[in-house]
Coordinates of C-alpha atoms in Angstrom, one line a residue:
X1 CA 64.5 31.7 -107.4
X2 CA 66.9 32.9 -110.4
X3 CA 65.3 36.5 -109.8
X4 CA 65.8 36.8 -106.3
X5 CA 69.1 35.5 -107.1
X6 CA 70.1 37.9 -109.5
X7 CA 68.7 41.0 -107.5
X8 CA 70.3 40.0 -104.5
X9 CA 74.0 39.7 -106.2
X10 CA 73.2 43.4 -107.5
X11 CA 72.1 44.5 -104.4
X12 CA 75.2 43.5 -102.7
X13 CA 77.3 45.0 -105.7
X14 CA 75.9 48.0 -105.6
X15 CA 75.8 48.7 -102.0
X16 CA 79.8 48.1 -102.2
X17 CA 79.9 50.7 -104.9
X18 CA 78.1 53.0 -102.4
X19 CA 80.6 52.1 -99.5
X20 CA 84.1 52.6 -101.2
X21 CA 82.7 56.1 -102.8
X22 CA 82.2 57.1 -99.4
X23 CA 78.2 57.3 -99.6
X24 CA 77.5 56.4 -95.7
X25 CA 80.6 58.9 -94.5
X26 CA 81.7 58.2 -91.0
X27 CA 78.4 55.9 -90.1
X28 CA 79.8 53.3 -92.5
X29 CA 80.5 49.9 -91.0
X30 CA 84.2 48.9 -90.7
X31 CA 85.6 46.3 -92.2
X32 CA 87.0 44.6 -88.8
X33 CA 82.9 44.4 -88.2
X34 CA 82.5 42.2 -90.6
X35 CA 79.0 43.1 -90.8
X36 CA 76.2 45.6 -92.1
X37 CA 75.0 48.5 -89.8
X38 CA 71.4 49.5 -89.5
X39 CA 71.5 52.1 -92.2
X40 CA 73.8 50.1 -94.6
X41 CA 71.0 46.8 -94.8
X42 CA 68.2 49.5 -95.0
X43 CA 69.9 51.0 -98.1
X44 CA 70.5 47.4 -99.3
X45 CA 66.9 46.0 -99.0
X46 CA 66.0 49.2 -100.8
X47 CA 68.2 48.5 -103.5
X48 CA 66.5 45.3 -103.8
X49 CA 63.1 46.7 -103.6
X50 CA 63.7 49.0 -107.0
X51 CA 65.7 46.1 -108.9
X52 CA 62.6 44.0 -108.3
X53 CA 59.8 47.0 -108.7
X54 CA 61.6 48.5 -112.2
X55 CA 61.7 44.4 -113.7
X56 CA 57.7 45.1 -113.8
X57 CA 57.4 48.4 -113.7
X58 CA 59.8 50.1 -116.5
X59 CA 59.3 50.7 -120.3
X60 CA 61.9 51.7 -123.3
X61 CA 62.8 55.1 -123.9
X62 CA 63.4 55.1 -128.0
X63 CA 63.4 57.2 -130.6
X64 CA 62.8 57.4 -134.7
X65 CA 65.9 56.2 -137.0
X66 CA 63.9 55.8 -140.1
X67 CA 60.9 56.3 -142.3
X68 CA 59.8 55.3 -145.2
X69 CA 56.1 55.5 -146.8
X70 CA 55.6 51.4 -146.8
X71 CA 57.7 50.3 -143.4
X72 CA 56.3 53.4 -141.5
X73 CA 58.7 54.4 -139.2
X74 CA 61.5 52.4 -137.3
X75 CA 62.6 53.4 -133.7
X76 CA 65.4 52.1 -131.7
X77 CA 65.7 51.9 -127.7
X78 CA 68.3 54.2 -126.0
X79 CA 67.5 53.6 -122.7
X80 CA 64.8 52.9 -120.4
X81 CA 62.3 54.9 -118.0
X82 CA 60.5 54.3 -114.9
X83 CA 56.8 55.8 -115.7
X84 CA 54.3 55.6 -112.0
X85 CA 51.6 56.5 -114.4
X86 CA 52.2 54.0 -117.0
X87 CA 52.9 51.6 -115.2
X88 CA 49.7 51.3 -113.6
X89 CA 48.2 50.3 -117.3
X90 CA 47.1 46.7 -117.6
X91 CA 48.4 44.6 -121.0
X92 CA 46.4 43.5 -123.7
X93 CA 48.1 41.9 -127.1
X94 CA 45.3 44.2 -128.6
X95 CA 46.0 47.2 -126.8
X96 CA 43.7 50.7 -127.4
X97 CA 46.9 53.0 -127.0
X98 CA 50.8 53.7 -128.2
X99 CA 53.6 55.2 -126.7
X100 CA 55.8 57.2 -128.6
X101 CA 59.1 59.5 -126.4
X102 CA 59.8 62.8 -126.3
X103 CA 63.1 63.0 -125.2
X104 CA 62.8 61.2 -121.7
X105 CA 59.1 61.9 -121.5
X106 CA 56.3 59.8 -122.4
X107 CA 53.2 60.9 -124.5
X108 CA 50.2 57.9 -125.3
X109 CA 47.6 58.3 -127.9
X110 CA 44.0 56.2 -127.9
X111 CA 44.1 54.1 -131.0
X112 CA 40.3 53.9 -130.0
X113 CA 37.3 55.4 -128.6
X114 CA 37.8 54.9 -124.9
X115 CA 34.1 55.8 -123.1
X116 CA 34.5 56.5 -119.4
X117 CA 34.8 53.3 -117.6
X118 CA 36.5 51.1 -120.4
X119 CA 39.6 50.4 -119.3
X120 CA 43.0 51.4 -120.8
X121 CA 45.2 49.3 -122.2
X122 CA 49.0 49.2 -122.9
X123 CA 51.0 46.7 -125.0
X124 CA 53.9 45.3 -122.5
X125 CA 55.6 43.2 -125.4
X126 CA 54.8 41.8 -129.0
X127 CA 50.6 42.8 -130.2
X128 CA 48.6 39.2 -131.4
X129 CA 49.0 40.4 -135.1
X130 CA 53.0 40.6 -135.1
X131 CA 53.8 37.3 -132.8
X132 CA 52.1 33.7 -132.4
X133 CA 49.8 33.2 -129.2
X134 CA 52.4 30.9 -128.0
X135 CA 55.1 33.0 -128.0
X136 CA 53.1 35.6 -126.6
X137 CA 52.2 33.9 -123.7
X138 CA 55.5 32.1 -123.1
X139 CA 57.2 35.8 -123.1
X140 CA 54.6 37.5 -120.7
X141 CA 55.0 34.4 -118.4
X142 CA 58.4 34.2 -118.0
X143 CA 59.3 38.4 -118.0
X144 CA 56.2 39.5 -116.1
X145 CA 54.4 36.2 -114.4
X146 CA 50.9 36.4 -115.5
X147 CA 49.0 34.1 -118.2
X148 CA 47.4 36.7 -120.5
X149 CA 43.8 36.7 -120.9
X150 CA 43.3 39.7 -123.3
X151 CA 40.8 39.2 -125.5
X152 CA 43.2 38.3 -128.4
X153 CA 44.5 35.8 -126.3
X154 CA 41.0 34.1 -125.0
X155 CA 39.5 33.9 -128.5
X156 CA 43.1 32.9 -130.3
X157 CA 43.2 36.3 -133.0
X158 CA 45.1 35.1 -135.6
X159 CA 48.3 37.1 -137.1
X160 CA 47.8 39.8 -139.7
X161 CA 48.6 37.4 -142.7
X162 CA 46.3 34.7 -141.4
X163 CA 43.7 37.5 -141.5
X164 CA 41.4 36.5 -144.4
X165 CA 37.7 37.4 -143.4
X166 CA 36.0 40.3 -143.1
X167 CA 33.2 40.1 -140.6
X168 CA 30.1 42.4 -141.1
X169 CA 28.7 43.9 -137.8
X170 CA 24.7 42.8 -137.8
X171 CA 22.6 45.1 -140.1
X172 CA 25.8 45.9 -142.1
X173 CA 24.4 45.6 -146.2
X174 CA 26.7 45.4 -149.2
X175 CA 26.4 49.3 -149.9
X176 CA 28.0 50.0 -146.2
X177 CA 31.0 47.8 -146.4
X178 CA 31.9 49.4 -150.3
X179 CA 31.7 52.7 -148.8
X180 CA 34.3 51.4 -146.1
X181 CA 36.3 49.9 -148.9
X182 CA 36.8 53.2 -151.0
X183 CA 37.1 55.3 -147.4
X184 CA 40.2 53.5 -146.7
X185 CA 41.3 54.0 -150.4
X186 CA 40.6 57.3 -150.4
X187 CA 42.3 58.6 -146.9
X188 CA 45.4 56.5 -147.9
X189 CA 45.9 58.4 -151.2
X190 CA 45.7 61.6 -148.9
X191 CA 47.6 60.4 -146.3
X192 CA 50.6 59.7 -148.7
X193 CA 50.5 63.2 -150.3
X194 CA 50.0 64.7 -146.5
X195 CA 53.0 62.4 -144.9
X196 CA 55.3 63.7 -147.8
X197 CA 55.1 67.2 -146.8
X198 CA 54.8 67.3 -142.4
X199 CA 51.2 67.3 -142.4
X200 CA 50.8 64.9 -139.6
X201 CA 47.9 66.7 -137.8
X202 CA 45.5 66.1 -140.9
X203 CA 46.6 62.3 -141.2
X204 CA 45.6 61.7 -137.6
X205 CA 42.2 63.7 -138.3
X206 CA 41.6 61.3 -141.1
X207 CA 42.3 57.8 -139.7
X208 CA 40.3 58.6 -137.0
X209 CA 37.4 59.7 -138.8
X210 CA 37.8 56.0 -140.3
X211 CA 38.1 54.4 -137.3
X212 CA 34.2 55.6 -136.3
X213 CA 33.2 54.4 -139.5
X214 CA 35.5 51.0 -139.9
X215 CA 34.2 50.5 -136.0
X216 CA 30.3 50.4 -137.1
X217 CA 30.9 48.2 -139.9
X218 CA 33.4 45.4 -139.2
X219 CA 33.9 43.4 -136.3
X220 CA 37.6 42.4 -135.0
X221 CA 40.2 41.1 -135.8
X222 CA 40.4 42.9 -139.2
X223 CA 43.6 43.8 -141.4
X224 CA 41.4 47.6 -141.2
X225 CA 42.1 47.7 -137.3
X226 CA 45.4 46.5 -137.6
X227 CA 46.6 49.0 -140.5
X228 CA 44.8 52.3 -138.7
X229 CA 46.7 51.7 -135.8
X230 CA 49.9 51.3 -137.8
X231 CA 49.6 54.7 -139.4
X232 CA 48.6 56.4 -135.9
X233 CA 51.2 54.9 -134.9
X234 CA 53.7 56.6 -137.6
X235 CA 51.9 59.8 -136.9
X236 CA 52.4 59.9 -133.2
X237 CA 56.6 59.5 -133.4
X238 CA 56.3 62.2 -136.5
X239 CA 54.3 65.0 -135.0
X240 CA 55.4 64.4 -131.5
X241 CA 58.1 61.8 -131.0
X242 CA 62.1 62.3 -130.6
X243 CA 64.2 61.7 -133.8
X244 CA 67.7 60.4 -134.7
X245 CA 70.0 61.8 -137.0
X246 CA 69.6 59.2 -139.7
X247 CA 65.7 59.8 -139.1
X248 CA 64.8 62.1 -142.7
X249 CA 61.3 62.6 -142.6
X250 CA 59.6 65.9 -143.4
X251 CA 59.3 68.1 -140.5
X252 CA 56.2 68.7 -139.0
X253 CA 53.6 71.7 -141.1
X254 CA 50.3 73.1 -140.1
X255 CA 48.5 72.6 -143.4
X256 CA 45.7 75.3 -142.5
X257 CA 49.1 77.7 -143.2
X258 CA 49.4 78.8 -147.0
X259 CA 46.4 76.0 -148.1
X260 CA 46.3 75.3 -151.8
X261 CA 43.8 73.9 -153.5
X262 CA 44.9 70.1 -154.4
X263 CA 43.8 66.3 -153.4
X264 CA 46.2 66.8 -150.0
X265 CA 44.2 69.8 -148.8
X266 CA 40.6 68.4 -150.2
X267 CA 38.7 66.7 -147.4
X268 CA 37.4 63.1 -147.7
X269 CA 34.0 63.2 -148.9
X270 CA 34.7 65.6 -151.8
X271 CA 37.4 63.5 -152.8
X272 CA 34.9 60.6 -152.6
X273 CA 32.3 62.6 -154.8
X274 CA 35.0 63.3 -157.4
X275 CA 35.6 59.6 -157.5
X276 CA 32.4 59.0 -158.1
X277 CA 31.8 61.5 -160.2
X278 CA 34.9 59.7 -162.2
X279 CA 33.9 56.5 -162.0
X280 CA 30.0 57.6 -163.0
X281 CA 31.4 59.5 -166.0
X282 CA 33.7 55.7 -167.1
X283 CA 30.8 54.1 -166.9
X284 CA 28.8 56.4 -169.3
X285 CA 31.6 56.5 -171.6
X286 CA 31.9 52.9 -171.8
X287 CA 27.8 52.5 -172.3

């Protein structure tokens, strides 16, 4: 009752705007009428129609204002954007894609393998790793009238801190989940050279290499998950997304141009094996 309210008053404010700037020309209504033509309530219950429609059916327009190596990178919203497309996308507080703008323009990027079928998910508000389930719930509810059933939501995911378990997929052995453990230690020692000079491509090569792995070891929620799609996230607005002014991260680089040989342009297994090799060679030492 509050909504219709609200887009009703605007309606009517905005259909006044129309009139005294001389929208309907001569077909306007008069003020001795005292009432609203044809055309004028048409235009008025249209008004009302996108007020109501863009309240479900419109997402932020942002763009970067910071980065740093630990945050990732911080956007702000300058505006907002009706998206047909988009909008068609069903919420989940454990969503398989971002958003990132460029300029008024929208680009999305899986965060997982999505098989043909498996349904595609956007994040309307706050993911189950940032926010409680209650508040969750209580915002979708109020903003966009639907209880959430996502799977986050029907099994109660608990918040990134609260994340304390790993849980091994069936058939996983010890050997599997330490070659996940120095994966992830190895691609985030790359991925801070290659984020210090531009190259985004080869970060987002990287993570998702670890997401096939990561996917056939652990089961979710995991702090794995929830970090991968953080720095896909950071590599989305930095390769693709618009920037502020006060935004100073290295500008996008192809890093097959001018390759030298160093740990940001050795791929992930022969970093592996020299770690090995390392940690084979300590272990002689101290024998």
């Amino acid at each position: 009752e509050a909504d219709h309210l609200a887009y009703s008053t605007s309606a009517c404010l905005l259909l006044y705007y129309l009139k005294i700037s001389n929208y309907f020309g001569s077909s306007a209504s008069r003020e001795s009428d005292r009432e609203l033509n044809d055309s004028e309530i048409l235009i008025g219950r249209l008004l009302y129609h996108i007020l109501e429609v863009n309240q479900y059916n419109t997402q932020e327009v942002c763009q970067a204002v910071a980065w740093n190596q630990e945050k990732g990178v911080t956007t702000a919203s300058i505006g907002c954007a009706v998206n047909p497309t988009i909008a068609l996308f069903n919420h989940s507080c454990a969503p398989n894609t971002m958003r990132a703008n460029i300029g008024p323009n929208t680009i999305m990027l899986a965060t997982e393998n999505i098989m043909k079928g498996q349904e595609v998910k956007d994040a309307y508000s706050y993911q189950f790793h940032d926010k409680l389930i209650t508040t969750r719930k209580k915002q979708l509810k109020e903003r966009y009238k639907f209880d959430c059933k996502c799977d986050a939501c029907a099994n109660k995911w608990p918040m990134y801190d609260l994340m304390t378990k790993s849980i091994a997929k069936p058939g996983v052995n010890a050997k599997a989940l330490h070659h996940i453990k120095k994966m992830y230690s190895t691609i985030s020692k790359l991925t801070s050279t290659d984020f210090s000079v531009g190259h985004y491509d080869r970060i987002h090569t990287m993570w998702a290499s670890y997401y096939n792995e990561l996917n056939l070891t652990l089961e979710k929620p995991n702090k794995g998950f929830v970090r991968l799609s953080s720095r896909l996230q950071d590599v989305l607005w930095l390769r693709w997304g618009s920037r502020g002014p006060t935004c100073q991260a290295p500008p996008y680089r192809d890093h097959r141009i001018n390759q030298v040989r160093s740990s940001s342009n050795m791929n992930i297994p022969q970093l592996m094996g020299e770690q090995n090799g390392t940690e084979q060679k300590d272990r002689e030492e101290e024998s």
